[in-house]
Each structure stands twice: as structure tokens, then as C-alpha cells.
mmCIF file of C-alpha atoms in Angstrom:
data_model
loop_
_atom_site.group_PDB
_atom_site.id
_atom_site.type_symbol
_atom_site.label_atom_id
_atom_site.label_comp_id
_atom_site.label_asym_id
_atom_site.label_seq_id
_atom_site.Cartn_x
_atom_site.Cartn_y
_atom_site.Cartn_z
ATOM 1 C CA MET W 1 91.366 123.443 115.231
ATOM 2 C CA ASN W 2 93.334 126.364 116.668
ATOM 3 C CA GLY W 3 91.517 128.596 119.131
ATOM 4 C CA ASP W 4 89.313 125.915 120.634
ATOM 5 C CA SER W 5 87.796 126.939 123.944
ATOM 6 C CA PRO W 6 88.311 124.679 126.961
ATOM 7 C CA ALA W 7 84.564 124.137 127.325
ATOM 8 C CA LYS W 8 84.247 122.981 123.743
ATOM 9 C CA ILE W 9 87.136 120.545 124.157
ATOM 10 C CA LEU W 10 85.523 119.195 127.316
ATOM 11 C CA LYS W 11 82.229 118.576 125.543
ATOM 12 C CA GLU W 12 83.891 117.003 122.527
ATOM 13 C CA ASN W 13 86.128 114.667 124.464
ATOM 14 C CA VAL W 14 83.530 113.585 126.991
ATOM 15 C CA TRP W 15 80.538 113.208 124.718
ATOM 16 C CA THR W 16 80.385 114.095 121.006
ATOM 17 C CA ASN W 17 83.838 112.885 120.103
ATOM 18 C CA ASN W 18 84.352 110.448 122.975
ATOM 19 C CA PRO W 19 87.388 108.314 122.170
ATOM 20 C CA ILE W 20 85.501 105.119 122.958
ATOM 21 C CA PHE W 21 82.266 105.844 121.070
ATOM 22 C CA ILE W 22 83.710 107.232 117.924
ATOM 23 C CA GLN W 23 86.847 105.229 117.353
ATOM 24 C CA ILE W 24 86.711 102.579 120.089
ATOM 25 C CA LEU W 25 90.282 103.539 120.808
ATOM 26 C CA GLY W 26 92.293 102.263 123.669
ATOM 27 C CA ILE W 27 90.007 99.705 125.202
ATOM 28 C CA CYS W 28 92.571 96.926 125.049
ATOM 29 C CA SER W 29 94.361 97.751 128.239
ATOM 30 C CA THR W 30 91.424 98.596 130.432
ATOM 31 C CA LEU W 31 88.519 96.386 129.426
ATOM 32 C CA ALA W 32 90.237 93.486 131.145
ATOM 33 C CA VAL W 33 90.005 95.059 134.597
ATOM 34 C CA THR W 34 86.402 96.266 134.360
ATOM 35 C CA ASN W 35 85.023 93.494 136.562
ATOM 36 C CA ASN W 36 86.011 95.575 139.559
ATOM 37 C CA LEU W 37 85.278 99.285 140.166
ATOM 38 C CA THR W 38 88.347 100.054 142.245
ATOM 39 C CA ASN W 39 90.731 98.616 139.672
ATOM 40 C CA THR W 40 88.964 100.428 136.855
ATOM 41 C CA LEU W 41 89.138 103.741 138.719
ATOM 42 C CA ILE W 42 92.870 103.383 139.351
ATOM 43 C CA MET W 43 93.519 102.235 135.796
ATOM 44 C CA THR W 44 91.583 105.099 134.189
ATOM 45 C CA LEU W 45 93.186 107.624 136.542
ATOM 46 C CA GLY W 46 96.513 106.278 135.356
ATOM 47 C CA VAL W 47 95.471 106.719 131.742
ATOM 48 C CA MET W 48 94.332 110.270 132.491
ATOM 49 C CA PHE W 49 97.621 111.141 134.170
ATOM 50 C CA VAL W 50 99.692 109.677 131.358
ATOM 51 C CA ALA W 51 97.543 111.302 128.659
ATOM 52 C CA ALA W 52 97.803 114.755 130.237
ATOM 53 C CA PHE W 53 101.546 114.668 130.846
ATOM 54 C CA THR W 54 102.323 113.083 127.479
ATOM 55 C CA ASN W 55 100.361 115.834 125.793
ATOM 56 C CA ILE W 56 102.277 118.526 127.714
ATOM 57 C CA THR W 57 105.619 116.942 126.869
ATOM 58 C CA VAL W 58 104.841 116.354 123.207
ATOM 59 C CA SER W 59 103.494 119.868 122.875
ATOM 60 C CA LEU W 60 106.629 121.369 124.432
ATOM 61 C CA LEU W 61 108.975 119.247 122.344
ATOM 62 C CA LYS W 62 107.110 119.376 119.056
ATOM 63 C CA GLN W 63 109.627 121.680 117.399
ATOM 64 C CA VAL W 64 112.572 119.584 118.532
ATOM 65 C CA ILE W 65 111.360 116.108 117.502
ATOM 66 C CA PRO W 66 112.181 115.246 113.887
ATOM 67 C CA ARG W 67 109.004 114.239 112.067
ATOM 68 C CA LYS W 68 110.360 110.905 110.910
ATOM 69 C CA VAL W 69 111.054 109.495 114.354
ATOM 70 C CA ARG W 70 108.214 111.156 116.231
ATOM 71 C CA MET W 71 106.248 107.933 116.684
ATOM 72 C CA ILE W 72 109.024 106.225 118.562
ATOM 73 C CA VAL W 73 109.805 109.378 120.556
ATOM 74 C CA GLN W 74 106.161 109.662 121.562
ATOM 75 C CA THR W 75 106.118 106.011 122.565
ATOM 76 C CA LEU W 76 109.159 106.558 124.763
ATOM 77 C CA ILE W 77 107.588 109.626 126.386
ATOM 78 C CA ILE W 78 104.469 107.577 127.116
ATOM 79 C CA ALA W 79 106.566 104.709 128.481
ATOM 80 C CA PHE W 80 108.360 107.155 130.793
ATOM 81 C CA TYR W 81 105.108 108.321 132.399
ATOM 82 C CA VAL W 82 103.730 104.787 132.573
ATOM 83 C CA ILE W 83 106.809 103.741 134.532
ATOM 84 C CA ILE W 84 106.130 106.573 136.982
ATOM 85 C CA VAL W 85 102.526 105.368 137.393
ATOM 86 C CA ASP W 86 103.721 101.815 137.872
ATOM 87 C CA ILE W 87 106.274 102.753 140.524
ATOM 88 C CA LEU W 88 103.766 104.962 142.370
ATOM 89 C CA LEU W 89 101.175 102.185 142.371
ATOM 90 C CA ARG W 90 103.662 99.658 143.626
ATOM 91 C CA ALA W 91 104.764 101.967 146.407
ATOM 92 C CA TYR W 92 101.372 103.205 147.628
ATOM 93 C CA LEU W 93 98.811 100.634 146.452
ATOM 94 C CA PRO W 94 100.723 97.343 146.275
ATOM 95 C CA GLU W 95 97.553 95.200 146.432
ATOM 96 C CA ILE W 96 95.929 96.896 143.466
ATOM 97 C CA SER W 97 99.198 96.948 141.564
ATOM 98 C CA LYS W 98 99.396 93.211 141.961
ATOM 99 C CA SER W 99 95.860 92.541 140.790
ATOM 100 C CA LEU W 100 96.284 94.824 137.786
ATOM 101 C CA GLY W 101 99.274 92.737 136.772
ATOM 102 C CA PRO W 102 100.572 93.494 133.300
ATOM 103 C CA TYR W 103 97.747 95.845 132.427
ATOM 104 C CA VAL W 104 99.410 98.941 133.884
ATOM 105 C CA GLY W 105 102.316 98.481 131.487
ATOM 106 C CA LEU W 106 99.878 98.110 128.662
ATOM 107 C CA ILE W 107 98.811 101.741 129.042
ATOM 108 C CA ILE W 108 101.827 102.340 126.766
ATOM 109 C CA THR W 109 100.014 100.756 123.862
ATOM 110 C CA ASN W 110 96.739 102.494 124.666
ATOM 111 C CA CYS W 111 95.885 104.136 121.373
ATOM 112 C CA ILE W 112 94.067 107.077 122.977
ATOM 113 C CA ILE W 113 97.258 108.539 124.375
ATOM 114 C CA MET W 114 99.209 108.240 121.150
ATOM 115 C CA GLY W 115 96.159 109.408 119.225
ATOM 116 C CA ARG W 116 95.708 112.581 121.276
ATOM 117 C CA ALA W 117 99.422 113.357 121.181
ATOM 118 C CA GLU W 118 99.392 112.995 117.418
ATOM 119 C CA ALA W 119 96.083 114.725 116.703
ATOM 120 C CA PHE W 120 96.125 117.493 119.301
ATOM 121 C CA ALA W 121 99.401 118.099 121.114
ATOM 122 C CA GLN W 122 101.368 118.283 117.841
ATOM 123 C CA SER W 123 99.519 121.443 116.843
ATOM 124 C CA HIS W 124 98.594 123.111 120.165
ATOM 125 C CA GLY W 125 100.200 124.801 123.156
ATOM 126 C CA PRO W 126 101.117 122.893 126.326
ATOM 127 C CA LEU W 127 98.337 124.143 128.621
ATOM 128 C CA ILE W 128 95.438 123.451 126.311
ATOM 129 C CA SER W 129 97.043 120.125 125.417
ATOM 130 C CA ALA W 130 97.099 119.134 129.084
ATOM 131 C CA TRP W 131 93.413 120.008 129.300
ATOM 132 C CA ASP W 132 92.753 117.924 126.196
ATOM 133 C CA GLY W 133 94.562 114.932 127.693
ATOM 134 C CA LEU W 134 92.648 115.273 130.968
ATOM 135 C CA THR W 135 89.257 115.501 129.302
ATOM 136 C CA SER W 136 90.006 112.596 126.954
ATOM 137 C CA GLY W 137 90.871 110.587 130.041
ATOM 138 C CA LEU W 138 87.611 111.723 131.626
ATOM 139 C CA GLY W 139 85.575 110.658 128.598
ATOM 140 C CA TYR W 140 87.324 107.333 128.730
ATOM 141 C CA MET W 141 86.819 107.009 132.460
ATOM 142 C CA TRP W 142 83.057 107.479 132.654
ATOM 143 C CA VAL W 143 82.321 104.877 129.990
ATOM 144 C CA LEU W 144 84.546 102.263 131.597
ATOM 145 C CA MET W 145 83.309 103.095 135.104
ATOM 146 C CA LEU W 146 79.765 102.542 133.858
ATOM 147 C CA ILE W 147 80.718 99.129 132.504
ATOM 148 C CA ALA W 148 82.600 98.270 135.679
ATOM 149 C CA PHE W 149 79.640 99.342 137.816
ATOM 150 C CA VAL W 150 77.250 97.013 135.983
ATOM 151 C CA ARG W 151 79.734 94.150 136.018
ATOM 152 C CA GLU W 152 80.601 94.482 139.676
ATOM 153 C CA ILE W 153 77.074 94.907 140.977
ATOM 154 C CA LEU W 154 75.695 91.987 138.960
ATOM 155 C CA GLY W 155 78.787 89.815 139.177
ATOM 156 C CA PHE W 156 79.554 90.168 142.889
ATOM 157 C CA GLY W 157 76.636 92.196 144.289
ATOM 158 C CA THR W 158 79.044 94.879 145.484
ATOM 159 C CA VAL W 159 79.996 98.496 144.703
ATOM 160 C CA PHE W 160 83.649 99.391 145.374
ATOM 161 C CA GLY W 161 83.825 96.175 147.410
ATOM 162 C CA TYR W 162 80.879 97.037 149.711
ATOM 163 C CA ALA W 163 77.936 94.656 149.540
ATOM 164 C CA VAL W 164 74.855 96.580 148.449
ATOM 165 C CA LEU W 165 72.532 93.851 147.251
ATOM 166 C CA PRO W 166 70.726 91.542 149.705
ATOM 167 C CA GLU W 167 72.275 88.163 150.456
ATOM 168 C CA THR W 168 69.532 86.357 148.564
ATOM 169 C CA PHE W 169 70.860 87.855 145.317
ATOM 170 C CA THR W 170 72.458 85.257 143.044
ATOM 171 C CA PRO W 171 75.588 86.668 141.369
ATOM 172 C CA TRP W 172 75.665 86.444 137.590
ATOM 173 C CA THR W 173 78.821 84.489 136.933
ATOM 174 C CA ILE W 174 78.884 85.609 133.298
ATOM 175 C CA MET W 175 79.415 89.226 134.450
ATOM 176 C CA VAL W 176 82.760 88.277 135.952
ATOM 177 C CA MET W 177 83.920 86.594 132.764
ATOM 178 C CA ALA W 178 85.262 88.126 129.584
ATOM 179 C CA PRO W 179 82.216 88.035 127.255
ATOM 180 C CA SER W 180 80.133 90.367 129.417
ATOM 181 C CA ALA W 181 82.666 93.165 128.930
ATOM 182 C CA PHE W 182 82.209 92.904 125.182
ATOM 183 C CA PHE W 183 78.415 92.762 125.463
ATOM 184 C CA LEU W 184 78.263 95.754 127.784
ATOM 185 C CA LEU W 185 80.610 97.866 125.714
ATOM 186 C CA GLY W 186 78.609 96.952 122.612
ATOM 187 C CA SER W 187 75.402 97.989 124.377
ATOM 188 C CA VAL W 188 76.884 101.268 125.607
ATOM 189 C CA LEU W 189 77.971 102.056 122.041
ATOM 190 C CA TRP W 190 74.485 101.161 120.826
ATOM 191 C CA ILE W 191 72.758 103.506 123.291
ATOM 192 C CA ALA W 192 75.208 106.348 122.711
ATOM 193 C CA LYS W 193 74.893 106.074 118.954
ATOM 194 C CA ALA W 194 71.118 105.922 119.147
ATOM 195 C CA ILE W 195 71.081 109.189 121.131
ATOM 196 C CA ILE W 196 73.518 110.839 118.735
ATOM 197 C CA LEU W 197 71.534 109.705 115.686
ATOM 198 C CA LYS W 198 68.290 110.957 117.211
ATOM 199 C CA LYS W 199 69.790 114.375 117.870
ATOM 200 C CA GLU W 200 71.075 114.581 114.318
ATOM 201 C CA ARG W 201 67.668 113.749 112.934
ATOM 202 C CA GLY W 202 66.112 116.405 115.158
ATOM 203 C CA LYS W 203 68.322 119.125 113.698
ATOM 204 C CA MET B 1 103.236 81.305 138.682
ATOM 205 C CA ALA B 2 103.045 78.085 136.741
ATOM 206 C CA PRO B 3 106.518 77.008 135.710
ATOM 207 C CA GLU B 4 105.638 73.293 135.468
ATOM 208 C CA ILE B 5 103.113 73.475 132.646
ATOM 209 C CA HIS B 6 103.833 71.088 129.805
ATOM 210 C CA PRO B 7 104.581 73.034 126.589
ATOM 211 C CA ILE B 8 101.867 71.269 124.577
ATOM 212 C CA VAL B 9 99.258 72.016 127.210
ATOM 213 C CA LEU B 10 100.409 75.625 127.202
ATOM 214 C CA LEU B 11 100.108 75.758 123.415
ATOM 215 C CA PHE B 12 96.483 74.627 123.497
ATOM 216 C CA ALA B 13 95.724 76.881 126.415
ATOM 217 C CA SER B 14 97.098 79.959 124.687
ATOM 218 C CA VAL B 15 95.201 79.256 121.470
ATOM 219 C CA PHE B 16 91.850 78.295 122.989
ATOM 220 C CA THR B 17 91.151 78.593 126.696
ATOM 221 C CA SER B 18 93.053 81.768 127.458
ATOM 222 C CA ASN B 19 92.956 83.292 124.007
ATOM 223 C CA ILE B 20 94.921 86.527 124.100
ATOM 224 C CA LEU B 21 92.086 88.484 122.518
ATOM 225 C CA LEU B 22 88.920 86.863 123.794
ATOM 226 C CA ALA B 23 89.980 86.197 127.362
ATOM 227 C CA ASN B 24 92.609 88.879 127.930
ATOM 228 C CA PHE B 25 91.275 91.670 125.696
ATOM 229 C CA LEU B 26 94.640 92.365 124.123
ATOM 230 C CA GLY B 27 95.134 93.566 120.579
ATOM 231 C CA MET B 28 91.685 95.066 120.154
ATOM 232 C CA CYS B 29 92.632 98.318 118.462
ATOM 233 C CA SER B 30 93.690 97.011 115.080
ATOM 234 C CA PHE B 31 91.362 94.059 115.514
ATOM 235 C CA ILE B 32 88.157 95.998 115.101
ATOM 236 C CA SER B 33 89.282 98.203 112.242
ATOM 237 C CA ILE B 34 90.837 95.399 110.167
ATOM 238 C CA SER B 35 88.226 92.744 110.791
ATOM 239 C CA LYS B 36 86.069 93.854 107.856
ATOM 240 C CA ASP B 37 88.041 92.153 105.130
ATOM 241 C CA MET B 38 89.248 88.562 105.266
ATOM 242 C CA LYS B 39 92.331 89.068 103.155
ATOM 243 C CA SER B 40 93.822 91.801 105.305
ATOM 244 C CA ALA B 41 92.718 89.931 108.416
ATOM 245 C CA ASN B 42 94.776 86.996 107.219
ATOM 246 C CA GLY B 43 97.811 89.200 106.487
ATOM 247 C CA LEU B 44 97.633 90.899 109.854
ATOM 248 C CA GLY B 45 97.186 87.588 111.646
ATOM 249 C CA LEU B 46 100.284 86.181 110.001
ATOM 250 C CA ALA B 47 102.286 89.323 110.755
ATOM 251 C CA VAL B 48 101.211 89.332 114.406
ATOM 252 C CA THR B 49 102.123 85.667 114.841
ATOM 253 C CA VAL B 50 105.602 86.161 113.339
ATOM 254 C CA VAL B 51 106.392 89.357 115.241
ATOM 255 C CA LEU B 52 104.973 87.997 118.485
ATOM 256 C CA THR B 53 107.123 84.857 118.385
ATOM 257 C CA ILE B 54 110.330 86.684 117.454
ATOM 258 C CA THR B 55 109.974 89.552 119.917
ATOM 259 C CA SER B 56 109.040 87.301 122.830
ATOM 260 C CA MET B 57 112.160 85.223 122.296
ATOM 261 C CA LEU B 58 114.329 88.354 122.123
ATOM 262 C CA ASN B 59 112.628 89.833 125.156
ATOM 263 C CA TRP B 60 113.063 86.632 127.139
ATOM 264 C CA VAL B 61 116.796 86.577 126.379
ATOM 265 C CA LEU B 62 117.122 90.244 127.326
ATOM 266 C CA LEU B 63 115.112 89.730 130.493
ATOM 267 C CA LYS B 64 117.187 86.767 131.585
ATOM 268 C CA PHE B 65 120.667 88.014 130.710
ATOM 269 C CA VAL B 66 120.445 91.810 130.860
ATOM 270 C CA ILE B 67 117.454 93.126 132.764
ATOM 271 C CA ILE B 68 117.496 90.811 135.778
ATOM 272 C CA PRO B 69 121.307 90.639 136.304
ATOM 273 C CA LEU B 70 121.614 94.428 136.071
ATOM 274 C CA ASP B 71 118.529 94.992 138.218
ATOM 275 C CA LEU B 72 116.828 97.116 135.590
ATOM 276 C CA ILE B 73 113.366 95.654 136.079
ATOM 277 C CA TYR B 74 111.746 99.095 136.269
ATOM 278 C CA LEU B 75 113.032 99.824 132.756
ATOM 279 C CA ARG B 76 111.403 96.735 131.273
ATOM 280 C CA TYR B 77 108.555 98.584 129.577
ATOM 281 C CA ILE B 78 110.953 100.799 127.655
ATOM 282 C CA ILE B 79 113.242 97.902 126.772
ATOM 283 C CA PHE B 80 110.371 95.703 125.595
ATOM 284 C CA ILE B 81 108.840 98.433 123.475
ATOM 285 C CA ILE B 82 112.165 99.308 121.863
ATOM 286 C CA VAL B 83 112.757 95.634 121.016
ATOM 287 C CA ILE B 84 109.302 95.426 119.460
ATOM 288 C CA ALA B 85 109.695 98.621 117.443
ATOM 289 C CA ALA B 86 113.171 97.626 116.250
ATOM 290 C CA THR B 87 112.083 94.106 115.291
ATOM 291 C CA VAL B 88 109.169 95.454 113.291
ATOM 292 C CA GLN B 89 111.440 97.927 111.519
ATOM 293 C CA ILE B 90 114.057 95.292 110.673
ATOM 294 C CA LEU B 91 111.438 92.788 109.509
ATOM 295 C CA GLU B 92 109.954 95.460 107.290
ATOM 296 C CA MET B 93 113.334 96.081 105.652
ATOM 297 C CA ILE B 94 114.118 92.364 105.240
ATOM 298 C CA ILE B 95 110.740 91.549 103.726
ATOM 299 C CA ASP B 96 111.049 94.507 101.372
ATOM 300 C CA ARG B 97 114.422 93.193 100.121
ATOM 301 C CA VAL B 98 113.636 89.503 99.960
ATOM 302 C CA SER B 99 110.100 89.427 98.696
ATOM 303 C CA PRO B 100 108.481 92.592 97.346
ATOM 304 C CA ALA B 101 105.260 90.640 96.707
ATOM 305 C CA LEU B 102 104.987 89.678 100.358
ATOM 306 C CA TYR B 103 105.888 93.253 101.316
ATOM 307 C CA LEU B 104 102.946 94.548 99.329
ATOM 308 C CA SER B 105 100.525 92.314 101.168
ATOM 309 C CA LEU B 106 102.119 92.467 104.607
ATOM 310 C CA GLY B 107 104.023 95.766 104.629
ATOM 311 C CA ILE B 108 101.139 98.041 105.517
ATOM 312 C CA PHE B 109 100.323 95.978 108.583
ATOM 313 C CA LEU B 110 103.749 95.991 110.142
ATOM 314 C CA PRO B 111 103.703 99.551 111.524
ATOM 315 C CA LEU B 112 100.292 98.817 113.082
ATOM 316 C CA ILE B 113 101.841 96.005 115.041
ATOM 317 C CA THR B 114 104.168 98.204 117.064
ATOM 318 C CA VAL B 115 101.168 99.612 118.885
ATOM 319 C CA ASN B 116 99.360 96.283 119.104
ATOM 320 C CA CYS B 117 98.806 95.612 122.780
ATOM 321 C CA ALA B 118 98.994 91.848 122.279
ATOM 322 C CA ILE B 119 102.725 91.964 121.573
ATOM 323 C CA LEU B 120 103.650 93.934 124.662
ATOM 324 C CA GLY B 121 101.038 92.045 126.650
ATOM 325 C CA VAL B 122 102.582 88.667 125.892
ATOM 326 C CA ALA B 123 106.020 89.973 126.864
ATOM 327 C CA LEU B 124 104.651 91.197 130.194
ATOM 328 C CA PHE B 125 102.731 87.984 130.884
ATOM 329 C CA MET B 126 105.873 86.030 130.124
ATOM 330 C CA GLN B 127 107.768 88.098 132.678
ATOM 331 C CA ILE B 128 105.085 88.008 135.392
ATOM 332 C CA ARG B 129 104.411 84.266 135.077
ATOM 333 C CA GLU B 130 108.149 83.485 134.948
ATOM 334 C CA TYR B 131 108.024 81.216 131.914
ATOM 335 C CA ASN B 132 111.189 79.442 130.799
ATOM 336 C CA PHE B 133 112.445 79.726 127.229
ATOM 337 C CA VAL B 134 110.463 76.814 125.746
ATOM 338 C CA GLN B 135 107.299 77.951 127.480
ATOM 339 C CA THR B 136 107.830 81.490 126.194
ATOM 340 C CA VAL B 137 108.202 80.307 122.602
ATOM 341 C CA VAL B 138 105.147 78.085 122.829
ATOM 342 C CA PHE B 139 103.065 80.678 124.643
ATOM 343 C CA SER B 140 103.870 83.493 122.213
ATOM 344 C CA PHE B 141 103.379 81.316 119.146
ATOM 345 C CA GLY B 142 100.103 79.980 120.515
ATOM 346 C CA SER B 143 98.890 83.465 121.366
ATOM 347 C CA GLY B 144 99.675 84.607 117.829
ATOM 348 C CA ILE B 145 97.774 81.666 116.359
ATOM 349 C CA GLY B 146 94.882 82.328 118.730
ATOM 350 C CA TRP B 147 94.745 85.970 117.658
ATOM 351 C CA TRP B 148 94.919 84.944 114.018
ATOM 352 C CA LEU B 149 92.095 82.435 114.507
ATOM 353 C CA ALA B 150 89.942 85.016 116.261
ATOM 354 C CA ILE B 151 90.414 87.724 113.636
ATOM 355 C CA MET B 152 89.736 85.305 110.759
ATOM 356 C CA ALA B 153 86.582 84.006 112.434
ATOM 357 C CA LEU B 154 85.392 87.526 113.132
ATOM 358 C CA SER B 155 85.973 88.764 109.595
ATOM 359 C CA ALA B 156 84.074 85.771 108.240
ATOM 360 C CA ILE B 157 81.169 86.509 110.580
ATOM 361 C CA ASN B 158 81.273 90.188 109.611
ATOM 362 C CA LYS B 159 80.741 89.209 105.973
ATOM 363 C CA LYS B 160 77.419 87.649 106.954
ATOM 364 C CA ILE B 161 76.444 90.508 109.246
ATOM 365 C CA GLU B 162 76.754 92.979 106.373
ATOM 366 C CA LYS B 163 73.672 91.408 104.846
ATOM 367 C CA ALA B 164 71.735 91.152 108.101
ATOM 368 C CA PRO B 165 69.168 93.772 109.198
ATOM 369 C CA VAL B 166 71.093 95.326 112.093
ATOM 370 C CA PRO B 167 69.469 98.347 113.832
ATOM 371 C CA PRO B 168 71.116 101.501 112.443
ATOM 372 C CA ALA B 169 72.491 102.616 115.802
ATOM 373 C CA LEU B 170 74.107 99.247 116.439
ATOM 374 C CA LYS B 171 75.890 99.106 113.082
ATOM 375 C CA GLY B 172 79.677 99.199 112.929
ATOM 376 C CA PRO B 173 81.671 98.765 116.126
ATOM 377 C CA GLY B 174 78.613 98.019 118.280
ATOM 378 C CA ILE B 175 77.607 94.834 116.528
ATOM 379 C CA THR B 176 81.258 93.842 116.140
ATOM 380 C CA LEU B 177 81.746 94.013 119.893
ATOM 381 C CA ILE B 178 78.641 91.964 120.549
ATOM 382 C CA THR B 179 79.848 89.391 118.012
ATOM 383 C CA ILE B 180 83.193 89.240 119.797
ATOM 384 C CA GLY B 181 81.254 88.667 123.015
ATOM 385 C CA PHE B 182 79.544 85.622 121.521
ATOM 386 C CA MET B 183 82.864 84.338 120.217
ATOM 387 C CA ALA B 184 84.356 84.745 123.676
ATOM 388 C CA MET B 185 81.475 82.736 125.119
ATOM 389 C CA ALA B 186 82.106 79.987 122.591
ATOM 390 C CA PHE B 187 85.783 79.924 123.508
ATOM 391 C CA ILE B 188 84.917 79.661 127.192
ATOM 392 C CA GLY B 189 83.461 76.300 126.235
ATOM 393 C CA PHE B 190 87.004 75.058 125.739
ATOM 394 C CA SER B 191 87.988 75.878 129.289
ATOM 395 C CA GLY B 192 86.557 72.606 130.551
ATOM 396 C CA MET B 193 89.387 70.797 128.755
ATOM 397 C CA LEU B 194 92.265 72.397 130.584
ATOM 398 C CA SER B 195 92.978 75.497 132.572
ATOM 399 C CA VAL B 196 96.185 77.448 132.792
ATOM 400 C CA GLN B 197 96.328 80.769 134.539
#
């Protein structure tokens, strides 16, 4: 994988090898907050930040970390950045921090971050690793933002908290509850896979 | 904040109405990849329940007697995750010594558990909702059982789906997620009985 160009990494992480489509990695911590666009945006930005900085750190330290304990070292590096995110959120966005509750801390166990550190940062330089972390976060973000958009507009009739649908609109209560997140993610996977399969057949 | 919940109510709530997986989305990563085979689903469910109960108790003790008195609340993520990783490691060694047969069936799942969001999630819920010791034990045990129940049900459903004519693009994770959605809807049916949040 050495010598990958930034554009290729961007395309892979955002579309062809999107962490959510291909391996459904890392949805545990964020799916729970997708009934609200603002929370999802903050959450995915947090994931992006942590992924990028973890990748830089792991890439810089890869020669120093003994192979046998690298999992726990990576987890601690991730935890370090998650604590920074948590403290920043609590200082500047206390309302959102409160409504996110335990889910910010759960970024630690988000498999995407560990997965990228293991698969990419271990064998690449720090700059390209940072780019990889950022684009993985971006690929993750657009899928979850899409889900959050559908859930918020149908569940509350709002976008980022602003009412956009007329008052006569009846909110779909199911969109606010847990099952809709599973249905929507399943549907997004279905559409994405259908497009990918069609392209493959066209080749 | 709900410190006055009766432990038995909390047990039922954590298994059914606020199932850790179906209502709180925690522990999905290993859930989807393991849910294809009932035997490993059973092993993983057991392992998660055991680890969840033990680590929550340890974390509660640490929270009460070390983290809060020393004002180290901002370090809780690191402390919780180290407790979880260490517990998993020690359990792995003990099981290997005591029962090699059990190790064969359970051993491969233990490392997966360290990164299972449900374990850390329960520890964080326990801290945010300020549960006392009995509530913590009941809540973590119930969450483990709830997770176990969900993964067993899903792997049984997946057995049937294998034979069903699913559209090619929906196969694999897509149909699994939609199945989980239906299961979550079914579990919402329990929420009329009691509600704890």
C-alpha cells in the first residue's frame, strides 16, 4: 500500500472502501445520537479529530511500541485524545456535551480508529496517516449525517433545530426511536451496495 | 438520575426495555460479525455477561474510592479501559489454567471483548446515572443477559435468512441491520411494562 496518493486515499475512504459500507465498523458509538443533526455533526467531528491525531501519534511511535503491547498502547493513545475532545466539549458546548452523555467516551471503542491505526498508520508516515484518518472520518461523517438528516426531518420536522416542514406535518415517532436507525443504516448499505455491484457488472 | 429504582425493576429494564444493544446501540461491532453462527454467539454472549459484571463492579469500587476522592474524574475513560483490558487478560489466563476445554470455546472471544463498546458503555452509564453498588451489579448483569439474548435471537434468525431469497445487494450486513431493526421494534413492545431512563 506504500506510495498511495492522497486523492486515491480520499476516494477509497469516502466511497469505495468506506468504513461503514464495507465493514460496518464503528457505528456503535454514533448511531445512538443520529436522531439529531447537531449532535451527529459534533460526534463525527470528534471521531475525525481523534482518528487523525491517533494516526499521527501511532505513525510517529510505531518503531518505539513493542508489537506485543501495541493494542493497549493504541487504546491509551485514543483515550488520551478522546479526553481532550470531552474536555473541549464540556468547556465550549456544555449543552451538547450533556445530551451526548456517555457516547463521547465511547469513541474510544470505536473500531474505525483502532482499525485505521492498525491497518494504515502502522506502515505509513505521519502526514499521510493524518490524511487517512481525516478522510476515514469524512467517509464516516457523510453516511451518519445522511441518516441523521432523514431521522431529524421526519421525526421532528426540523433541520439543525430549525423547523422546515409546515406545521400540519405529523412527526413520525418511530424516527426518533432506536429501530429507525437500524432500518436507515440497512437501507443506506443496500443502496450503496447496489450501486457498487452495478458498477462492477458494467466493467 | 434514578437512584431509587428497585433492583429487580432495573434488572428487567436492562434486559428488555432498555436493552443495551437494541435501545442504546452498544456492542454492535462484534455483534454483526459473530451473529452468523449460534455456537459462537452463545460463547460470546456468555463471555460478555461475565466480563461486564466483573468489570462494572471493579469500576464502581474504583470510582467510589479512588476516582471521586482524588478528583480524577477526567481520567475515568483511561482508568475504565485499563480495568477492562486487565480483567480480560487475567480471565484469559485463569480460564486457560483451570479449564482448557472452556478456553478453547471461549478464549478466542475474550480479546474481542476489550473493544466491545457495551462494556465501556455500561461503566459510563453507571457513572452518569449514579447507581449504587447493588444497582450497578444488577444493571451490568442484566445488560449482559440482554446482549446475550439479542445475539442468540439474531443468530437464530440469520439461520433462516440464509435460505430466504434476499436481493443480492441487501445480503450480508444490510439485511442483518434491518433484522436488528425489527428486533428493536419488538423489544419496544416491552416498554409499556416499565420505564427506566
